[in-house]
Short mmCIF file of C-alpha atoms and ligand atoms in Angstrom, two decimals:
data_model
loop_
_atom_site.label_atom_id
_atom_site.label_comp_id
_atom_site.label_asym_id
_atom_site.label_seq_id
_atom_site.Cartn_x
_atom_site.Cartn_y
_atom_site.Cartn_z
CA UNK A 284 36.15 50.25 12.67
CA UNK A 285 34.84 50.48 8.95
CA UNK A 286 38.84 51.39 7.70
CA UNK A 287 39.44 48.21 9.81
CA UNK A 288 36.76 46.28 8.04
CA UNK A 289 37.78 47.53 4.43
CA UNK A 290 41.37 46.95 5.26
CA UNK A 291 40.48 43.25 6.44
CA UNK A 292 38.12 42.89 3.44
CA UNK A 293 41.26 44.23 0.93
CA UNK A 294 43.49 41.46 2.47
CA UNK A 295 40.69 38.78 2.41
CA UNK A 296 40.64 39.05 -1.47
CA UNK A 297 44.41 39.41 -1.61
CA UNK A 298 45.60 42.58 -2.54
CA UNK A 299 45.82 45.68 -0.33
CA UNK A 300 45.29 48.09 -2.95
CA UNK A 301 41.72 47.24 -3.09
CA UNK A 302 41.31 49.02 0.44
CA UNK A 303 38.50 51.27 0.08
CA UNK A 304 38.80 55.05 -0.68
CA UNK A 305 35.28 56.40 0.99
CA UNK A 306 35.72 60.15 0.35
CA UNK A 307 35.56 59.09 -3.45
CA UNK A 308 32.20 57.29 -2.69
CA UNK A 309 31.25 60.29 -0.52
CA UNK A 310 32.06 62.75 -3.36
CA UNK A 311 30.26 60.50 -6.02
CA UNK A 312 27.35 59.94 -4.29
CA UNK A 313 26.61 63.22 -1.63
CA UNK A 314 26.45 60.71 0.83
CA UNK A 315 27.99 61.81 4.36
CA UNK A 316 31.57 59.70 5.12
CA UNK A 317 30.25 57.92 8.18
CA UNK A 318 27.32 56.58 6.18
CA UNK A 319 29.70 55.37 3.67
CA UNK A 320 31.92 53.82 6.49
CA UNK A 321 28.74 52.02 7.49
CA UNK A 322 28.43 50.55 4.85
CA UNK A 323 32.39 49.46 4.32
CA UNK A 324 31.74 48.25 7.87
CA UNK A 325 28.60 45.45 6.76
CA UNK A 326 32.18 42.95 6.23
CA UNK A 327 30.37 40.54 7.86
CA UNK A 328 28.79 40.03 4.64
CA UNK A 329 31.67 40.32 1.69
CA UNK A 330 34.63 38.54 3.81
CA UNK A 331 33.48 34.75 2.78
CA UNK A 332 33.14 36.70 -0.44
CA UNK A 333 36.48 37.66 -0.73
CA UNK A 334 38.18 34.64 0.40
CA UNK A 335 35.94 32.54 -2.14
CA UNK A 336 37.11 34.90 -4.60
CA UNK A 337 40.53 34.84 -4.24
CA UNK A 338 40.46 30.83 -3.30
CA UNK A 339 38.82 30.38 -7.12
CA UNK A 340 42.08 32.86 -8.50
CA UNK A 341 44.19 30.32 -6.71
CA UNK A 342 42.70 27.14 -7.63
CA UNK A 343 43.29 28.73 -11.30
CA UNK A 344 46.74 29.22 -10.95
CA UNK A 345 46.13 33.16 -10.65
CA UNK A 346 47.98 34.77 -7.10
CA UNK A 347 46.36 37.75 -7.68
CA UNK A 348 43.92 39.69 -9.57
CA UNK A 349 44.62 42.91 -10.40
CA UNK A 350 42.34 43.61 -12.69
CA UNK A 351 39.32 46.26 -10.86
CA UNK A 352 41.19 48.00 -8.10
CA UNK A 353 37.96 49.60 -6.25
CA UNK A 354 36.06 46.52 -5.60
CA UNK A 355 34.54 47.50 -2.55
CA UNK A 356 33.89 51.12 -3.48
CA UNK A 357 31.78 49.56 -6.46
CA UNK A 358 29.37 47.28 -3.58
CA UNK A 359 29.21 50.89 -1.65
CA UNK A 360 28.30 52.74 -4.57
CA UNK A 361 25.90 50.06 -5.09
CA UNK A 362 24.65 49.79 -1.77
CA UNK A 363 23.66 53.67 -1.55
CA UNK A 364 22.44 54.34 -5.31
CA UNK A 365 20.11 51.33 -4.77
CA UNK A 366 19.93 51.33 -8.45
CA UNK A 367 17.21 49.40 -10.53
CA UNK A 368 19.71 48.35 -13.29
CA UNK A 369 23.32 48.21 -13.47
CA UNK A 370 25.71 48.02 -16.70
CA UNK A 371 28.95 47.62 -16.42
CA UNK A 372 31.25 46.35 -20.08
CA UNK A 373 34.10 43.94 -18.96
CA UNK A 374 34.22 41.20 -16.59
CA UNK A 375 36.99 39.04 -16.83
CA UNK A 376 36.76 36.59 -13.99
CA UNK A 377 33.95 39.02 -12.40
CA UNK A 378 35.77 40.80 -8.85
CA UNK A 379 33.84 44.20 -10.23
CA UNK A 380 30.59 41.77 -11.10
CA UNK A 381 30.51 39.46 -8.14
CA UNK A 382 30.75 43.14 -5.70
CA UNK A 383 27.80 44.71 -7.29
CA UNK A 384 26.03 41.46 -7.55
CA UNK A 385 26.29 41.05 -3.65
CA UNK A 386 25.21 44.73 -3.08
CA UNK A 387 21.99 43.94 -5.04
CA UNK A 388 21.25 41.17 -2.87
CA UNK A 389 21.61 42.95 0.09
CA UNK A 390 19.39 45.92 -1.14
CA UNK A 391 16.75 43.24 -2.00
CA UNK A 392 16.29 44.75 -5.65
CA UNK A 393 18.05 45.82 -8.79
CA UNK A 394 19.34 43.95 -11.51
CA UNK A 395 23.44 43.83 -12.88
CA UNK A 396 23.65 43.51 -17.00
CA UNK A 397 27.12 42.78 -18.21
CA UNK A 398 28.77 42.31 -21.52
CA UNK A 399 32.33 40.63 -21.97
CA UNK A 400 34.20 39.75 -24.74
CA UNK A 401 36.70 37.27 -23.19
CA UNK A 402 40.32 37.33 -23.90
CA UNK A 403 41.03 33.63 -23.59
CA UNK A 404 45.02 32.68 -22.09
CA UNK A 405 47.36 31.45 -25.31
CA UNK A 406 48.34 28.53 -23.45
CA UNK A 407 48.40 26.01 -21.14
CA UNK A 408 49.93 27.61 -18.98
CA UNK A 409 49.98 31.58 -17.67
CA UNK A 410 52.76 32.95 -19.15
CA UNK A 411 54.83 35.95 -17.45
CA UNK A 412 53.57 38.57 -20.45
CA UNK A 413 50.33 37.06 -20.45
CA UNK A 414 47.24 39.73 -19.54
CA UNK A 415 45.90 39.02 -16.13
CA UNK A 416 42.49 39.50 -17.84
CA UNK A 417 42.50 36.54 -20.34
CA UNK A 418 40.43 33.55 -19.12
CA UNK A 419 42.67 30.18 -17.72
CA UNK A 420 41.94 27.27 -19.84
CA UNK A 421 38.50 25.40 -19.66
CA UNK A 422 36.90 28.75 -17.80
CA UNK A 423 34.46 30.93 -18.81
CA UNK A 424 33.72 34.84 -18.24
CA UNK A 425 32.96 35.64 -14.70
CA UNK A 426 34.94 32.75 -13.65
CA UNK A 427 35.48 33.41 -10.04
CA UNK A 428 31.86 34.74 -9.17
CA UNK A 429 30.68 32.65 -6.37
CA UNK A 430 27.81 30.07 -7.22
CA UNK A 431 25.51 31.81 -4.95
CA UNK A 432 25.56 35.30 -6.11
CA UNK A 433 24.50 34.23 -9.74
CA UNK A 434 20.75 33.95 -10.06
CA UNK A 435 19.24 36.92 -12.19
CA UNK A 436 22.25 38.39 -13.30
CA UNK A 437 22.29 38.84 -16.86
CA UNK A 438 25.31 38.19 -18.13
CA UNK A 439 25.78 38.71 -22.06
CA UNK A 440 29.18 37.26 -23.89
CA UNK A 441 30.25 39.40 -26.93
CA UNK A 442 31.57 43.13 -27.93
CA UNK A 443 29.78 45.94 -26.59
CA UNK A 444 29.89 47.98 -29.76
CA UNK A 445 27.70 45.14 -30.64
CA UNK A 446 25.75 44.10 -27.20
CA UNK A 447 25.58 47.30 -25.64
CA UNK A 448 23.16 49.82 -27.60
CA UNK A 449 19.94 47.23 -27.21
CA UNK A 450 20.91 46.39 -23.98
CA UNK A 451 20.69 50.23 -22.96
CA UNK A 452 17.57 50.61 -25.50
CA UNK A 453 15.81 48.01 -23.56
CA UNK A 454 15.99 49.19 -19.77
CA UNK A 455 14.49 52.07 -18.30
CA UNK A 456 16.72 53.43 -16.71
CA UNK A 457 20.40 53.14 -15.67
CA UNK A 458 21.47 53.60 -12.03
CA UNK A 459 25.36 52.82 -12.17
CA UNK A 460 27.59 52.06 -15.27
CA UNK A 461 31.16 51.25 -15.37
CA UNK A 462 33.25 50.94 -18.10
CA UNK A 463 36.19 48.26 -17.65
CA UNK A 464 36.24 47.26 -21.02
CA UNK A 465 38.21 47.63 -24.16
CA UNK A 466 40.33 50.54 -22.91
CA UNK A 467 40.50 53.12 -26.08
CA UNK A 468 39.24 56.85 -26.73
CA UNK A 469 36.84 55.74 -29.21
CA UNK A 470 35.76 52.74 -27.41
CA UNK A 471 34.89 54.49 -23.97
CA UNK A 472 33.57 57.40 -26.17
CA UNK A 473 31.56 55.04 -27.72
CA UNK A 474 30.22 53.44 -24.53
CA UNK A 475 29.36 56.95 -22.60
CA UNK A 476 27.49 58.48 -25.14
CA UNK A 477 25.49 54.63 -26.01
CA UNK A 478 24.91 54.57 -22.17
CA UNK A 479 23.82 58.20 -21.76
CA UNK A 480 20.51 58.38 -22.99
CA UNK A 481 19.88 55.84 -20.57
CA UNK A 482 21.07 57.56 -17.64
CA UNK A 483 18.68 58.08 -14.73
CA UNK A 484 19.02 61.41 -12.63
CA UNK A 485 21.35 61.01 -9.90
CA UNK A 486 23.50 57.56 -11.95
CA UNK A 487 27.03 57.37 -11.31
CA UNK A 488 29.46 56.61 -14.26
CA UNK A 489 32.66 55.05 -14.17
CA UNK A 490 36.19 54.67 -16.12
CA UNK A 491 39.34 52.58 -15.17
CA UNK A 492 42.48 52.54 -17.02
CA UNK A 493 41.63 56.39 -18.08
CA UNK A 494 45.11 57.09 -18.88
CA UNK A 495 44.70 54.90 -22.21
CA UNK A 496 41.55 56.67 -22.72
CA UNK A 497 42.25 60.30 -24.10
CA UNK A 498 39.84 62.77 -23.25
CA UNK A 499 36.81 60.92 -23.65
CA UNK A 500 35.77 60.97 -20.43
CA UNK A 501 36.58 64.43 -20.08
CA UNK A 502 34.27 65.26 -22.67
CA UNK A 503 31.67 63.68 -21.70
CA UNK A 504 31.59 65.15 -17.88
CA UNK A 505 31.99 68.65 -19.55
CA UNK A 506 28.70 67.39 -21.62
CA UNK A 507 26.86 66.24 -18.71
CA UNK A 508 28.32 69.57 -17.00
CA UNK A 509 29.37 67.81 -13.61
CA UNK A 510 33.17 67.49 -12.25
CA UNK A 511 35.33 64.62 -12.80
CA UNK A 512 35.82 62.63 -9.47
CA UNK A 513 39.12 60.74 -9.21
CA UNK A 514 39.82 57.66 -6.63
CA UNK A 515 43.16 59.07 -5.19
CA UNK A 516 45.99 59.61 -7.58
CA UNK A 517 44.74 56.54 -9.68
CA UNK A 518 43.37 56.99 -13.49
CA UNK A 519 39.75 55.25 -12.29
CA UNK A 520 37.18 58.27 -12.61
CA UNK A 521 33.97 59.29 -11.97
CA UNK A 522 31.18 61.41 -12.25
CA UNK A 523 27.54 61.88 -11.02
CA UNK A 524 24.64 62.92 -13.69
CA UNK A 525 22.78 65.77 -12.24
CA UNK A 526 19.53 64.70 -10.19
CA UNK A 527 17.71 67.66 -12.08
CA UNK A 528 18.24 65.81 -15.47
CA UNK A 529 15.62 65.42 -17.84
CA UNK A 530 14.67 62.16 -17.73
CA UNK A 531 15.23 60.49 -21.00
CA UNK A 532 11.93 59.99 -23.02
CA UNK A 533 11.64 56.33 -22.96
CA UNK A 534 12.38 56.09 -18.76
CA UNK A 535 9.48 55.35 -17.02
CA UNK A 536 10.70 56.02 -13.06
CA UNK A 537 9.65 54.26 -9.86
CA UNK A 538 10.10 56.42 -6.40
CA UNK A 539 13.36 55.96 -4.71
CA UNK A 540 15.48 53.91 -6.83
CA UNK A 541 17.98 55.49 -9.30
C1 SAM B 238 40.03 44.77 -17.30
S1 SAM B 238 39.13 43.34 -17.71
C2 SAM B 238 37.69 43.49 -16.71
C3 SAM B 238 37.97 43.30 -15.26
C4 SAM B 238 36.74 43.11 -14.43
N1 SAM B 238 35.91 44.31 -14.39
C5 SAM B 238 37.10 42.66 -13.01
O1 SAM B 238 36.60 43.24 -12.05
O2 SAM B 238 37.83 41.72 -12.88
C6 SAM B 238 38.54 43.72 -19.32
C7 SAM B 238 37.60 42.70 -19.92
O3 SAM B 238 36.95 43.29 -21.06
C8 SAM B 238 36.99 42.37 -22.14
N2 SAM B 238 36.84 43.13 -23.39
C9 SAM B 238 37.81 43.57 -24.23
N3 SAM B 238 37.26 44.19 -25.30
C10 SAM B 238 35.91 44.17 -25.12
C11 SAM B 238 34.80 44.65 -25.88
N4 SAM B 238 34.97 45.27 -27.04
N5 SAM B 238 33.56 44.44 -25.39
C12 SAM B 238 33.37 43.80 -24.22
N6 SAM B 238 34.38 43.31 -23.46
C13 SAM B 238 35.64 43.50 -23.91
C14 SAM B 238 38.32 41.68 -21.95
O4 SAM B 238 38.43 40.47 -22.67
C15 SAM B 238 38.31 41.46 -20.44
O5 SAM B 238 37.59 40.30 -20.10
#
């Protein structure tokens, strides 16, 4: 029933490899598999999502997207960390965004920050070696995010080495970050350790497109001392901070939200 749901949910956005790996979510989160299966299973909610989605790609001349390959792992992850803030650096047209911003909805709290610095298309037209992330003509980051999902989310335009340290600096506490951003060693490095301080016991941190990354996030799981959790044979990683952490001076915590 919920592979069924995450299968139909893969296809409603067009492309089957978003089909939802829940042992990943399982492993990042401690949450039991059929809980996570519940929650694949709440389609009822993401399908008009995912057709809306993929109907603005379309209408942009884009017959795919491509570009965050666990979108429905992200709204899971979201859904059980019920986290107070979210960060994640790069949005493109917003498949990664427009996930976690429905998952917030349906937890009824929690707030999604986001930096992009957009890549806009060289021409008119989308050329065959043009980058599936750069923005069609006349569009702006977060292009495809449905109208509805929009209100509070905080969306910030500009490089994170610039955007992201006072973003961090002013939030108490970060419940989920994921990096899908300039994809370099020293730019992820950059990010984890800007983001960490931040981190509330129990966050979840993600990587795509690790295999450009070097060891960065490597290092930074041996840091936090916590395993590296991979989504299948793919180069998107993950990792859980320890729920024992010391919270981080500044973080001022509310009961039950991460
Ligand atoms: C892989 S795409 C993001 C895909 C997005 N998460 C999704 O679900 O569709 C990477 C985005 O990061 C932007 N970017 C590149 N360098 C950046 C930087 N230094 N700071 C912030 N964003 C950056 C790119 O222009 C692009 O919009």
């Amino acid at each position: 029933m919920a592979n069924d749901a995450g299968r139909a949910a893969a296809r409603a956005l067009g492309d089957p490899r978003a089909r939802p790996n829940g042992r990943w979510v399982s492993a990042l989160t401690g949450a039991p598999i059929e809980r996570v299966e519940r929650v694949f299973a709440e389609s009822d909610r993401f399908l008009a999502v995912e057709r809306e989605i993929r109907a603005r790609h379309r209408a942009a001349g884009r017959t795919y997207y491509a570009q965050f390959r666990a979108p429905l792992e992200l709204y899971a992850l979201a859904r059980l960390l019920r986290p107070r803030h979210v960060i994640e650096t790069g949005v493109s047209s917003g498949v990664s965004s427009a996930h976690v911003l429905l998952a917030l909805r349906r937890n009824g709290a929690g707030r999604l920050h986001s930096i992009d610095l957009p890549t806009p298309q060289r021409g008119p037209v989308f050329g065959p070696t043009e980058s599936p992330v750069a923005l069609p003509p006349g569009r702006a980051t977060g292009w495809a995010v449905p109208e509805r999902l929009r209100d509070g989310w905080d969306l910030r335009i500009g490089p994170s080495q610039e955007l992201l340290p006072s973003l961090v600096a002013g939030l108490d506490g970060v419940g989920l970050f994921l990096h899908d951003s300039l994809h370099t060693p020293t730019h992820l490095a950059f990010e984890l350790a800007t983001v960490a301080p931040g981190l509330r016991p129990g966050a979840v941190v993600l990587a795509d497109n690790t295999v450009w990354t070097g060891r960065a996030f490597d290092r930074f799981a041996a840091r936090q001392g916590v395993p590296i959790r991979r989504r299948g044979r793919s180069d998107l990683v993950g990792l859980s901070v320890p729920a024992t952490r010391s919270p981080a001076p500044r973080a001022r915590r509310a009961p039950g939200s991460r």
